[in-house]
mmCIF file of C-alpha atoms in Angstrom:
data_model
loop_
_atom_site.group_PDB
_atom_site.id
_atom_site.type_symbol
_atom_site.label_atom_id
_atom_site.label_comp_id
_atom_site.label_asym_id
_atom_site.label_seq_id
_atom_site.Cartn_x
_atom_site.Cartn_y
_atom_site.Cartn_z
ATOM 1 C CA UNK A 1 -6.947 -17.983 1.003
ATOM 2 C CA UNK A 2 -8.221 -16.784 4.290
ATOM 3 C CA UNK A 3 -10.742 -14.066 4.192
ATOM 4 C CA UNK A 4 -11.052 -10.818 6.304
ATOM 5 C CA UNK A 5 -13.569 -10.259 8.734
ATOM 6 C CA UNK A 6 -14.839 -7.498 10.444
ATOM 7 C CA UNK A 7 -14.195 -6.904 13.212
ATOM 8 C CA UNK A 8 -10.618 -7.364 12.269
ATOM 9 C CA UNK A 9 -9.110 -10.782 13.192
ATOM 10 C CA UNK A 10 -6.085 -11.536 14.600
ATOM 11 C CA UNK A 11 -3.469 -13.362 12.847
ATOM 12 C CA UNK A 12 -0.938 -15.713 14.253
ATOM 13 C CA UNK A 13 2.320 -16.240 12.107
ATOM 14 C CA UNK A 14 4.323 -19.360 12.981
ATOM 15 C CA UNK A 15 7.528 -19.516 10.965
ATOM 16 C CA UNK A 16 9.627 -22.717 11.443
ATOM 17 C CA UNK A 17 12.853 -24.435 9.962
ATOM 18 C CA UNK A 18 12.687 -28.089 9.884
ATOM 19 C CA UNK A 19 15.811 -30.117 11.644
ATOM 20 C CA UNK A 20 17.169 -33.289 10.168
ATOM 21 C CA UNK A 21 14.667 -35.627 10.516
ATOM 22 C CA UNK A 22 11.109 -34.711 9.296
ATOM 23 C CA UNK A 23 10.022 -38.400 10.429
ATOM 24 C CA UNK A 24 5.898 -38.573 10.970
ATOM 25 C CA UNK A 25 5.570 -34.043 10.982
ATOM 26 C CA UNK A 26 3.320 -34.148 8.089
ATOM 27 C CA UNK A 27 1.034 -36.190 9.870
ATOM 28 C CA UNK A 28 1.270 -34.088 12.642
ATOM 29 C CA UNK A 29 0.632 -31.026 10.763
ATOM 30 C CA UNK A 30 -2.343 -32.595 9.105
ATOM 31 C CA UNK A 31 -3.821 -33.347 12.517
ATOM 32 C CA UNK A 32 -3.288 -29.732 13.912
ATOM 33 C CA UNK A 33 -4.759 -27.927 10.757
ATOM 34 C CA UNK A 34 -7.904 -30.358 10.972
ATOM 35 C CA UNK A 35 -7.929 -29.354 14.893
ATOM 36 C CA UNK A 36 -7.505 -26.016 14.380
ATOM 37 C CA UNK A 37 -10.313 -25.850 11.615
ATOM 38 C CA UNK A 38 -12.713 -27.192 14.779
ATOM 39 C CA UNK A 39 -11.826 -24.342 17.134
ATOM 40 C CA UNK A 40 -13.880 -21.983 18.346
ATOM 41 C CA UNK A 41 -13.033 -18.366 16.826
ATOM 42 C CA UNK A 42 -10.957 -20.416 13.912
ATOM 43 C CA UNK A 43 -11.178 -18.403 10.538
ATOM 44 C CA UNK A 44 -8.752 -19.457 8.236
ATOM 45 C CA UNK A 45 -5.348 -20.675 7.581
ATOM 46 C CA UNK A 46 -2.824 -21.041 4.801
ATOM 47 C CA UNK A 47 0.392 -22.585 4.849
ATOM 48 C CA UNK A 48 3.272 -22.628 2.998
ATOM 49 C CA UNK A 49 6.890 -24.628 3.194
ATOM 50 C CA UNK A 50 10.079 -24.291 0.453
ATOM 51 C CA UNK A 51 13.168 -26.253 -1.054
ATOM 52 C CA UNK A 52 14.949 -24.744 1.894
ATOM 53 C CA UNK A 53 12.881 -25.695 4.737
ATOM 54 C CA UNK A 54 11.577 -22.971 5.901
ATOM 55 C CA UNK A 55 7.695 -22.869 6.494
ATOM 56 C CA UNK A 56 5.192 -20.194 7.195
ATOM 57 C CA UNK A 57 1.493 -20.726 8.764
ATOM 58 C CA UNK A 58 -0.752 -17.648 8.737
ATOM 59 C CA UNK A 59 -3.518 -18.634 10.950
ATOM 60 C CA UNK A 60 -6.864 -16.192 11.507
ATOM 61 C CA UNK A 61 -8.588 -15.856 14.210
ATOM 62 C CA UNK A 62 -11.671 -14.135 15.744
ATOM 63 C CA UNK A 63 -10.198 -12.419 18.765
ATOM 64 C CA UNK A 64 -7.596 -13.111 21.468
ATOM 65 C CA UNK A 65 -9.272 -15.043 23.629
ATOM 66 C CA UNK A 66 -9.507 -17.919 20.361
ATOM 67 C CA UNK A 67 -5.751 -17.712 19.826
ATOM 68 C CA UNK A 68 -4.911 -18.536 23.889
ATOM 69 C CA UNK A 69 -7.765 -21.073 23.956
ATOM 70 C CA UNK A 70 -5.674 -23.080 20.543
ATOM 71 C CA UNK A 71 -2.326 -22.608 21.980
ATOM 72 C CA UNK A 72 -3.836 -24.002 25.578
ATOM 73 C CA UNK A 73 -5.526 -26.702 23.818
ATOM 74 C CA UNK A 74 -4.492 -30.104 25.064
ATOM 75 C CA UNK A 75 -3.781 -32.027 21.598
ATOM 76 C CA UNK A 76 -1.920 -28.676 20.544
ATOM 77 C CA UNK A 77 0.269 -28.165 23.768
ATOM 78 C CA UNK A 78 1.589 -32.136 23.110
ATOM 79 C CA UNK A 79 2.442 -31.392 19.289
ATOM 80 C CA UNK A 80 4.411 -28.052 20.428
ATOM 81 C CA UNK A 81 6.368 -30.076 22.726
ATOM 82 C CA UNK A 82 7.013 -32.920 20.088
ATOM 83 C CA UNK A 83 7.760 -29.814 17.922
ATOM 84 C CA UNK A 84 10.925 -29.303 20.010
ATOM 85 C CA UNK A 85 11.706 -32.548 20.369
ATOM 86 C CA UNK A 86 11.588 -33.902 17.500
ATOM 87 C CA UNK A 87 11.115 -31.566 14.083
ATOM 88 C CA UNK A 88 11.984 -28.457 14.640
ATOM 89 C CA UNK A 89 15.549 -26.443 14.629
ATOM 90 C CA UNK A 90 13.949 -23.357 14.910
ATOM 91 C CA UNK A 91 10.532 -21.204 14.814
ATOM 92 C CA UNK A 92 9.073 -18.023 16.072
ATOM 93 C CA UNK A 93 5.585 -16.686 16.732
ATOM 94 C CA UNK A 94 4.225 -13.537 15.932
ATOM 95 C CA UNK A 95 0.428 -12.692 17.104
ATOM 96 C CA UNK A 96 -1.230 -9.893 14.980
ATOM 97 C CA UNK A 97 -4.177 -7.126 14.861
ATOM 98 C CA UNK A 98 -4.827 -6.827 11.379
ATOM 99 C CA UNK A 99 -5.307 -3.426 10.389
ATOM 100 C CA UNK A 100 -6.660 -3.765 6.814
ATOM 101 C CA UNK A 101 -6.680 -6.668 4.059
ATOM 102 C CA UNK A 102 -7.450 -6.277 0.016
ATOM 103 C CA UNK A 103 -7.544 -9.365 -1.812
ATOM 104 C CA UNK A 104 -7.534 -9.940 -5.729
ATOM 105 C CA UNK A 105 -7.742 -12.197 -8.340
ATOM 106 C CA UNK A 106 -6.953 -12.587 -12.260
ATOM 107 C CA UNK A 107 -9.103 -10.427 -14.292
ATOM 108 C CA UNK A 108 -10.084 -7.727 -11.563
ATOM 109 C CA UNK A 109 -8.941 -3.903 -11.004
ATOM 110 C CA UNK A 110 -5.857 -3.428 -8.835
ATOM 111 C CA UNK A 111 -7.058 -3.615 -5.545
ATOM 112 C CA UNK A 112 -6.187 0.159 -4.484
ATOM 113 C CA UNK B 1 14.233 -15.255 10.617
ATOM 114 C CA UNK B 2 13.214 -11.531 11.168
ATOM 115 C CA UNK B 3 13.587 -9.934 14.409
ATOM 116 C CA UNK B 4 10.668 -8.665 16.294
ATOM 117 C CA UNK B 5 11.237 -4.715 17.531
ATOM 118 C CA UNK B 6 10.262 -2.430 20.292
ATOM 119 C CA UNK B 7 7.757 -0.533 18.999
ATOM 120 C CA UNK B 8 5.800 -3.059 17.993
ATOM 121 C CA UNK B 9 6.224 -3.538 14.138
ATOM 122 C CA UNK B 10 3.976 -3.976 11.333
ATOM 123 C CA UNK B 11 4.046 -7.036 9.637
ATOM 124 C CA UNK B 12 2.668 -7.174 5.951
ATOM 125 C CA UNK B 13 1.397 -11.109 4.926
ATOM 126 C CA UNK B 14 1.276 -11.326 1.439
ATOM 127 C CA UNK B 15 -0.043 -14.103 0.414
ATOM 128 C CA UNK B 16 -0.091 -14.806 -3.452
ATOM 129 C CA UNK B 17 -0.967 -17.856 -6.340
ATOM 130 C CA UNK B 18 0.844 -18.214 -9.222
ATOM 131 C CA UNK B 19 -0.291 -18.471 -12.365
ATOM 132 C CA UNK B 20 0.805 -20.808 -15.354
ATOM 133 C CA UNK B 21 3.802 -19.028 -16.628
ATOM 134 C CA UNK B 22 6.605 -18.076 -13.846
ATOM 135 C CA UNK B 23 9.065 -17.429 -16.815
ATOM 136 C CA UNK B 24 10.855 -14.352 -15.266
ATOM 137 C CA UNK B 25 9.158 -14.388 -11.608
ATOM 138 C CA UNK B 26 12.122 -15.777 -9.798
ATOM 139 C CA UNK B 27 14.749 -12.524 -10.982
ATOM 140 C CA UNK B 28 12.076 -10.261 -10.028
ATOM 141 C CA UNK B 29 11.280 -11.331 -6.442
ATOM 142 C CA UNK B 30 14.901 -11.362 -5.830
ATOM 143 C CA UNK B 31 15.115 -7.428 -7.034
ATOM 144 C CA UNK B 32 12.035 -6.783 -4.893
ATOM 145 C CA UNK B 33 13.887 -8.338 -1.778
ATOM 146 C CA UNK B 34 16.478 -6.506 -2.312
ATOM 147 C CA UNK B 35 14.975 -3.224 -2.470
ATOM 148 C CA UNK B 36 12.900 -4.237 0.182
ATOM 149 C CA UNK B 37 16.048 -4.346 2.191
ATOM 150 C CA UNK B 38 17.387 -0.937 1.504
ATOM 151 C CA UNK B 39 13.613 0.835 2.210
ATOM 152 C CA UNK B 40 13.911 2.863 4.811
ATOM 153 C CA UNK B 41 11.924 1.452 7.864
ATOM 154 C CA UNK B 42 12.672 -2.353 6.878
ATOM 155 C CA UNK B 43 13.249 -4.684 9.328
ATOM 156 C CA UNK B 44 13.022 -8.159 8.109
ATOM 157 C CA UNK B 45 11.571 -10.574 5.960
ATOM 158 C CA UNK B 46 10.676 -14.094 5.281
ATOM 159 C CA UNK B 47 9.040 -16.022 2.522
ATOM 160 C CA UNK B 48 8.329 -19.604 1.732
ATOM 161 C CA UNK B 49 6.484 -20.926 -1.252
ATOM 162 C CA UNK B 50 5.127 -24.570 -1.429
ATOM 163 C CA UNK B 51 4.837 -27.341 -4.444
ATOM 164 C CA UNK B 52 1.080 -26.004 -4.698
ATOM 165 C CA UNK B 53 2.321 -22.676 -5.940
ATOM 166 C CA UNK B 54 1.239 -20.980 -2.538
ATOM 167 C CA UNK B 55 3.427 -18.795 -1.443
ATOM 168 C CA UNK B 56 3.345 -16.465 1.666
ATOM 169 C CA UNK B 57 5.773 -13.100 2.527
ATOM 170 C CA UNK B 58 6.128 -11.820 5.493
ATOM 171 C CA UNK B 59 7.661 -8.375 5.364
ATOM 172 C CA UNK B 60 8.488 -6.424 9.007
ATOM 173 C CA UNK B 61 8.437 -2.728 9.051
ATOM 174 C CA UNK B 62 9.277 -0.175 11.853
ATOM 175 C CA UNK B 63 5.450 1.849 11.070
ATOM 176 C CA UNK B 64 2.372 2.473 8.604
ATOM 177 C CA UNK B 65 4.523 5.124 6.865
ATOM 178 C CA UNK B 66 7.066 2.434 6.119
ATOM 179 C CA UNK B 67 4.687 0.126 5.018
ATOM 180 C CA UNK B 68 3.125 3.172 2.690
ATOM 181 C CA UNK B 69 6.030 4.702 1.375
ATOM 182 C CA UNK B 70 7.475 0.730 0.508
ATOM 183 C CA UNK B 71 4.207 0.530 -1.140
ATOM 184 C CA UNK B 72 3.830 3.380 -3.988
ATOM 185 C CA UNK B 73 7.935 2.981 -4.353
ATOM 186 C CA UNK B 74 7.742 3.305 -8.111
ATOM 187 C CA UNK B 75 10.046 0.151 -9.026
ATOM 188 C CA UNK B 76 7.731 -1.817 -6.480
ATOM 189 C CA UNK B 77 4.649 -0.580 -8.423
ATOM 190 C CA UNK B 78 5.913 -1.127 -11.375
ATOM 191 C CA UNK B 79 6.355 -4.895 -9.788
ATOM 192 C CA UNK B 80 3.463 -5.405 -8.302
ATOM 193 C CA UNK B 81 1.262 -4.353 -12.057
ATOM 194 C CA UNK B 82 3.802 -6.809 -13.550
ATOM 195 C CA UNK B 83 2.728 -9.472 -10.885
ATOM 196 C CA UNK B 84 -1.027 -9.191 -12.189
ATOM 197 C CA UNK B 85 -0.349 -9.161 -15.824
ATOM 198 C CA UNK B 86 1.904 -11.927 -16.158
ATOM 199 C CA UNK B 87 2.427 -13.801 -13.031
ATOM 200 C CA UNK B 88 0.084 -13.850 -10.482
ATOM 201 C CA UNK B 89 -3.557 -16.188 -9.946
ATOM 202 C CA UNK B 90 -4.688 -14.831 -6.714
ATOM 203 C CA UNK B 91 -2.913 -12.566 -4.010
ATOM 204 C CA UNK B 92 -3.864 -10.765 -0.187
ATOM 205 C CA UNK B 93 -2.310 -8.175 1.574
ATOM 206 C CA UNK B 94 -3.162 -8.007 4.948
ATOM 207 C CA UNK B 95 -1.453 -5.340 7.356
ATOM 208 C CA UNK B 96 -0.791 -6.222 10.788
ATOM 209 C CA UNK B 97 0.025 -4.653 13.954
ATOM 210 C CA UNK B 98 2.578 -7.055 16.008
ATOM 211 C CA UNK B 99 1.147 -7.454 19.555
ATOM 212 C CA UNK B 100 3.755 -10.216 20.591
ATOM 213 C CA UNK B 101 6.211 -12.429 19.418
ATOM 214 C CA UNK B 102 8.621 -15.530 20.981
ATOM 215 C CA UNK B 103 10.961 -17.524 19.032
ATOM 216 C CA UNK B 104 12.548 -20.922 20.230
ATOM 217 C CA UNK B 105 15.729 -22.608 18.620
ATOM 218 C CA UNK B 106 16.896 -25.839 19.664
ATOM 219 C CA UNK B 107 18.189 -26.905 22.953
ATOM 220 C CA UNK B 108 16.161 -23.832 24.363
ATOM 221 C CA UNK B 109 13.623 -24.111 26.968
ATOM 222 C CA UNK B 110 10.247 -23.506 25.720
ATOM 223 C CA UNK B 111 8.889 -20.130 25.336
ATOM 224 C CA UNK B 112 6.480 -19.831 27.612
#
């Protein structure tokens, strides 16, 4: 999972719902997370789509600057628009200031 | 998918790993959505969870005191100590202040 920095990152939600024909998107989405991982300001990224077709992408970022810099980004702008043309029914974007962030894993305290 | 809100809301990414066993997880995230969605302060929610056993939540709330008060509900604590005794691998939290938000849906012009 994506760890916290300091100062606090920014985090970019992309929820989507898949139309009818999901034709060549996993390759696509392959391609953007490797991109992504190569950006300047990237921090971290998980991703996760169910039964139903509805996915979630919680990207990380350093500051605002990195997040218009990866939507602006040339290879990027061209999967958005093949996004609406061909994949996606829906999605939405939400950009973030994380405030605070605990983690934990099996065998710790409760985190609070 | 949840609706953004003037004020900006706080969105809460929970991010979480399951374990070996989900043998009663499935009843119980359906309770906690449900009581999610009679908190006072709620305003959406979505959630996805992939074949890898990642799944992410995003929960939408009106302010911090939402987000706090949802958070030592006593059903939901009771939840979220079941969650690391029997369920759970890994999980994050990570509070976020919304700065921004566009949704598309098909046959829409892009959103920017």
């Amino acid at each position: 999972m994506a760890t916290p920095a300091d100062p606090a990152p920014i985090a970019v939600i992309f929820e989507s719902r898949m139309g009818a024909d999901p034709a060549g998107y996993a390759e696509m989405a392959e391609r953007m997370e490797a991109l992504a991982a190569e950006a300047d300001g990237f921090l971290g990224m998980s991703s996760a789509r169910g039964p139903d077709g509805l996915g979630i992408t919680v990207s990380y970022w350093r500051d605002e600057a990195a997040v218009r810099a990866w939507k602006r980004h040339v290879e990027h702008e061209a999967a958005q628009r093949l996004g609406r043309e061909r994949w996606y029914a829906e999605y939405s974007v939400r950009v973030a200031r994380v405030l605070r962030a605990y983690d934990w894993s099996a065998g710790e305290a409760p985190p609070d």
